[in-house]
Amino acid sequence: MADKGEEQGQTRPASPTATPPGAAPSAAAPAAPAPEPAAVPPARPLDAIDRDILRILQTDGRASIRSVAERVHVSRANAYARINRLVEDGVIRGFGARVDHERAGQGASAYITLKIVQNSWRTVREQLQALPGATHIALVSGDFDVLLLVHTPDNRALRELVLTRIQSIPEVLSTRTLLVFEETDLGPRPDRPAELA
C-alpha cells in the first residue's frame, strides 16, 4: 500500500470502566476515553486468589460471580468485592468478547506503522482512537513511532482509511501498511498454566 512520506519525499524529523460480571452497568459510567495512567491510583498487590479470578475472567468474561466464587473457594460476597477492587485499581480494564473479525464482516486486517511529529503522541492517539475499525494502538520504539491494528470490511475500506483518514492527520509524517493474511488469537487458555503466575 502506498506510504505517505517515503513516496512524497518528506524529510521532516520524527520522534522516537467496567462493570463486574453479573452486575448491572452503572448509569454514571463515563463515555470519555480512559484517564491517563497518572490518574489511576497504584494497584494493590495481588494474591493467589486474585490471580485465579483474573485467569477465570480472561478465559470467560461472562462467568458469573457465583461460578467465580465456587472455583476459587471463597464466598460470593468476597468474590464480588475482589472483582470490584480489581476494577477500581485498574487491573481489570473492562469486560468484552473476542471477535472473529472476518466472520463479523471485517475481512481486511492490517498493522499500520506511523512516524509522527515529535511530542505529538497524545494528539495523534486521540485521532486514531476515533477511527472506525481501530482495535489496538501502541507507542513504540524503533524505526517508527506508532503501531496501529485495524479491521475493515475490505481492502477498499482499508485503503480509504489509510489514504484519507490517517494520512490527513497533520502530525503523521509517514505510514506503512502491513496486510494481515491470517491471525491467531493467543488469549488465555487452560493449557497455559503460566498465565499471571
Short mmCIF file of C-alpha atoms in Angstrom, two decimals:
data_model
loop_
_atom_site.label_atom_id
_atom_site.label_comp_id
_atom_site.label_asym_id
_atom_site.label_seq_id
_atom_site.Cartn_x
_atom_site.Cartn_y
_atom_site.Cartn_z
CA MET A 1 0.00 0.00 0.00
CA ALA A 2 1.24 3.49 -0.75
CA ASP A 3 3.10 5.13 2.08
CA LYS A 4 2.98 8.78 3.00
CA GLY A 5 6.37 10.40 3.42
CA GLU A 6 8.59 7.89 1.65
CA GLU A 7 6.84 8.32 -1.71
CA GLN A 8 6.25 12.03 -1.30
CA GLY A 9 9.86 12.70 -0.28
CA GLN A 10 9.01 14.27 3.07
CA THR A 11 12.02 14.60 5.35
CA ARG A 12 10.60 16.17 8.50
CA PRO A 13 12.19 14.67 11.66
CA ALA A 14 10.26 12.02 13.52
CA SER A 15 10.31 11.28 17.21
CA PRO A 16 11.38 8.16 18.51
CA THR A 17 -14.51 1.48 33.26
CA ALA A 18 -16.00 -1.62 33.71
CA THR A 19 -18.86 -3.50 35.41
CA PRO A 20 -18.20 -6.84 37.13
CA PRO A 21 -19.93 -9.86 35.59
CA GLY A 22 -23.43 -10.41 36.87
CA ALA A 23 -23.85 -6.75 37.89
CA ALA A 24 -25.92 -4.09 36.14
CA PRO A 25 -23.91 -1.43 34.31
CA SER A 26 -23.65 1.88 36.15
CA ALA A 27 -25.64 4.74 34.67
CA ALA A 28 -22.84 7.07 35.74
CA ALA A 29 -20.17 5.28 33.68
CA PRO A 30 -18.23 7.89 31.68
CA ALA A 31 -18.26 7.75 27.90
CA ALA A 32 -14.95 9.62 27.69
CA PRO A 33 -11.63 7.88 26.98
CA ALA A 34 -9.83 6.22 29.87
CA PRO A 35 -7.89 8.61 32.11
CA GLU A 36 -4.13 8.99 31.81
CA PRO A 37 -2.20 6.39 33.85
CA ALA A 38 -1.24 9.06 36.43
CA ALA A 39 -4.94 9.47 37.35
CA VAL A 40 -5.27 5.79 38.36
CA PRO A 41 -4.22 5.00 41.94
CA PRO A 42 -1.44 2.45 42.41
CA ALA A 43 -2.74 -1.11 42.26
CA ARG A 44 -2.70 -3.09 45.49
CA PRO A 45 -0.67 -6.32 45.49
CA LEU A 46 -2.46 -9.36 44.07
CA ASP A 47 -2.67 -12.61 45.98
CA ALA A 48 -3.18 -16.12 44.60
CA ILE A 49 -6.99 -15.80 44.69
CA ASP A 50 -6.89 -12.52 42.76
CA ARG A 51 -4.71 -14.17 40.11
CA ASP A 52 -7.08 -17.13 39.89
CA ILE A 53 -10.01 -14.73 39.43
CA LEU A 54 -8.14 -12.95 36.64
CA ARG A 55 -7.41 -16.25 34.88
CA ILE A 56 -11.08 -17.22 35.04
CA LEU A 57 -12.34 -13.87 33.74
CA GLN A 58 -9.73 -13.74 30.96
CA THR A 59 -10.86 -17.16 29.78
CA ASP A 60 -14.59 -16.45 30.23
CA GLY A 61 -15.58 -12.83 30.75
CA ARG A 62 -19.21 -13.94 31.17
CA ALA A 63 -18.50 -16.12 34.21
CA SER A 64 -20.98 -15.35 36.98
CA ILE A 65 -19.92 -14.19 40.43
CA ARG A 66 -21.27 -17.44 41.82
CA SER A 67 -19.20 -19.52 39.39
CA VAL A 68 -16.04 -17.49 40.11
CA ALA A 69 -16.58 -17.80 43.87
CA GLU A 70 -17.03 -21.56 43.67
CA ARG A 71 -13.93 -22.04 41.52
CA VAL A 72 -11.65 -20.00 43.80
CA HIS A 73 -13.28 -21.31 47.01
CA VAL A 74 -14.46 -18.01 48.50
CA SER A 75 -17.90 -16.60 49.30
CA ARG A 76 -19.87 -14.77 46.62
CA ALA A 77 -19.53 -11.54 48.61
CA ASN A 78 -15.75 -11.99 48.78
CA ALA A 79 -15.53 -12.70 45.03
CA TYR A 80 -17.70 -9.68 44.24
CA ALA A 81 -15.57 -7.42 46.46
CA ARG A 82 -12.35 -8.71 44.91
CA ILE A 83 -13.59 -8.16 41.35
CA ASN A 84 -14.76 -4.65 42.24
CA ARG A 85 -11.34 -3.89 43.75
CA LEU A 86 -9.59 -5.21 40.63
CA VAL A 87 -11.79 -2.92 38.52
CA GLU A 88 -11.28 0.10 40.80
CA ASP A 89 -7.50 -0.43 40.81
CA GLY A 90 -7.43 -0.56 37.01
CA VAL A 91 -6.17 -4.15 36.93
CA ILE A 92 -9.34 -5.15 35.06
CA ARG A 93 -9.90 -2.54 32.37
CA GLY A 94 -13.17 -3.95 31.07
CA PHE A 95 -15.14 -7.00 30.02
CA GLY A 96 -15.60 -7.89 26.38
CA ALA A 97 -15.84 -10.52 23.68
CA ARG A 98 -13.03 -11.86 21.50
CA VAL A 99 -14.36 -11.41 17.97
CA ASP A 100 -13.61 -13.30 14.78
CA HIS A 101 -13.36 -10.18 12.63
CA GLU A 102 -13.69 -12.00 9.31
CA ARG A 103 -16.93 -13.70 10.36
CA ALA A 104 -18.13 -10.36 11.71
CA GLY A 105 -17.84 -8.81 8.25
CA GLN A 106 -14.39 -7.25 8.62
CA GLY A 107 -12.37 -9.31 6.19
CA ALA A 108 -9.37 -7.00 5.81
CA SER A 109 -6.91 -6.52 8.66
CA ALA A 110 -3.63 -4.62 8.76
CA TYR A 111 -0.94 -3.35 11.06
CA ILE A 112 -0.09 0.23 10.18
CA THR A 113 3.15 1.81 11.32
CA LEU A 114 3.31 5.57 11.66
CA LYS A 115 6.09 8.09 12.05
CA ILE A 116 4.78 11.16 13.83
CA VAL A 117 5.92 14.66 14.73
CA GLN A 118 7.91 14.72 17.96
CA ASN A 119 5.81 15.21 21.12
CA SER A 120 2.50 14.76 19.24
CA TRP A 121 1.61 11.31 20.67
CA ARG A 122 -1.42 12.40 22.71
CA THR A 123 -2.91 14.39 19.82
CA VAL A 124 -2.34 11.55 17.35
CA ARG A 125 -3.67 8.93 19.77
CA GLU A 126 -6.97 10.80 20.19
CA GLN A 127 -7.45 10.93 16.43
CA LEU A 128 -6.52 7.28 15.91
CA GLN A 129 -8.93 6.17 18.66
CA ALA A 130 -11.77 7.74 16.66
CA LEU A 131 -11.01 5.70 13.53
CA PRO A 132 -13.53 3.00 12.57
CA GLY A 133 -12.02 -0.45 12.96
CA ALA A 134 -9.03 0.61 15.09
CA THR A 135 -8.54 -2.07 17.74
CA HIS A 136 -5.04 -1.54 19.16
CA ILE A 137 -2.72 1.46 19.32
CA ALA A 138 0.79 1.43 20.78
CA LEU A 139 3.59 3.99 21.12
CA VAL A 140 6.76 2.04 20.36
CA SER A 141 10.50 2.47 19.94
CA GLY A 142 12.46 1.71 16.80
CA ASP A 143 12.14 2.74 13.16
CA PHE A 144 8.60 4.06 13.61
CA ASP A 145 6.66 5.65 16.48
CA VAL A 146 3.17 4.16 16.48
CA LEU A 147 1.76 0.71 15.72
CA LEU A 148 -1.94 0.56 14.86
CA LEU A 149 -4.08 -2.54 14.25
CA VAL A 150 -7.22 -2.03 12.15
CA HIS A 151 -10.02 -4.26 10.83
CA THR A 152 -12.12 -3.11 7.87
CA PRO A 153 -14.80 -4.71 5.68
CA ASP A 154 -12.50 -4.97 2.65
CA ASN A 155 -9.32 -3.65 1.05
CA ARG A 156 -11.13 -0.67 -0.47
CA ALA A 157 -12.23 0.46 3.00
CA LEU A 158 -8.70 -0.16 4.30
CA ARG A 159 -7.21 1.96 1.52
CA GLU A 160 -9.68 4.75 2.26
CA LEU A 161 -8.86 4.60 5.97
CA VAL A 162 -5.11 4.87 5.37
CA LEU A 163 -5.01 7.33 2.47
CA THR A 164 -7.87 9.60 3.51
CA ARG A 165 -8.19 9.41 7.28
CA ILE A 166 -4.77 8.55 8.72
CA GLN A 167 -2.57 10.39 6.23
CA SER A 168 -4.67 13.54 6.63
CA ILE A 169 -3.65 13.82 10.30
CA PRO A 170 -1.17 16.74 10.25
CA GLU A 171 1.17 15.17 12.82
CA VAL A 172 1.56 11.93 10.80
CA LEU A 173 4.76 12.12 8.77
CA SER A 174 4.60 8.71 7.07
CA THR A 175 2.81 5.38 7.20
CA ARG A 176 3.49 1.82 6.17
CA THR A 177 0.72 -0.76 5.85
CA LEU A 178 1.29 -4.45 6.59
CA LEU A 179 -1.63 -6.61 5.43
CA VAL A 180 -2.59 -9.47 7.73
CA PHE A 181 -3.14 -12.72 5.81
CA GLU A 182 -4.01 -14.85 8.83
CA GLU A 183 -4.12 -14.28 12.57
CA THR A 184 -4.41 -16.43 15.68
CA ASP A 185 -5.78 -15.16 18.98
CA LEU A 186 -3.42 -16.15 21.79
CA GLY A 187 -5.82 -15.28 24.59
CA PRO A 188 -5.64 -17.11 27.93
CA ARG A 189 -6.28 -20.85 27.73
CA PRO A 190 -6.50 -23.59 30.35
CA ASP A 191 -3.48 -25.32 28.78
CA ARG A 192 -1.28 -22.32 29.59
CA PRO A 193 -0.92 -22.52 33.39
CA ALA A 194 1.85 -19.91 33.45
CA GLU A 195 -0.62 -17.07 32.77
CA LEU A 196 -0.33 -14.46 35.54
CA ALA A 197 1.92 -16.78 37.56
#
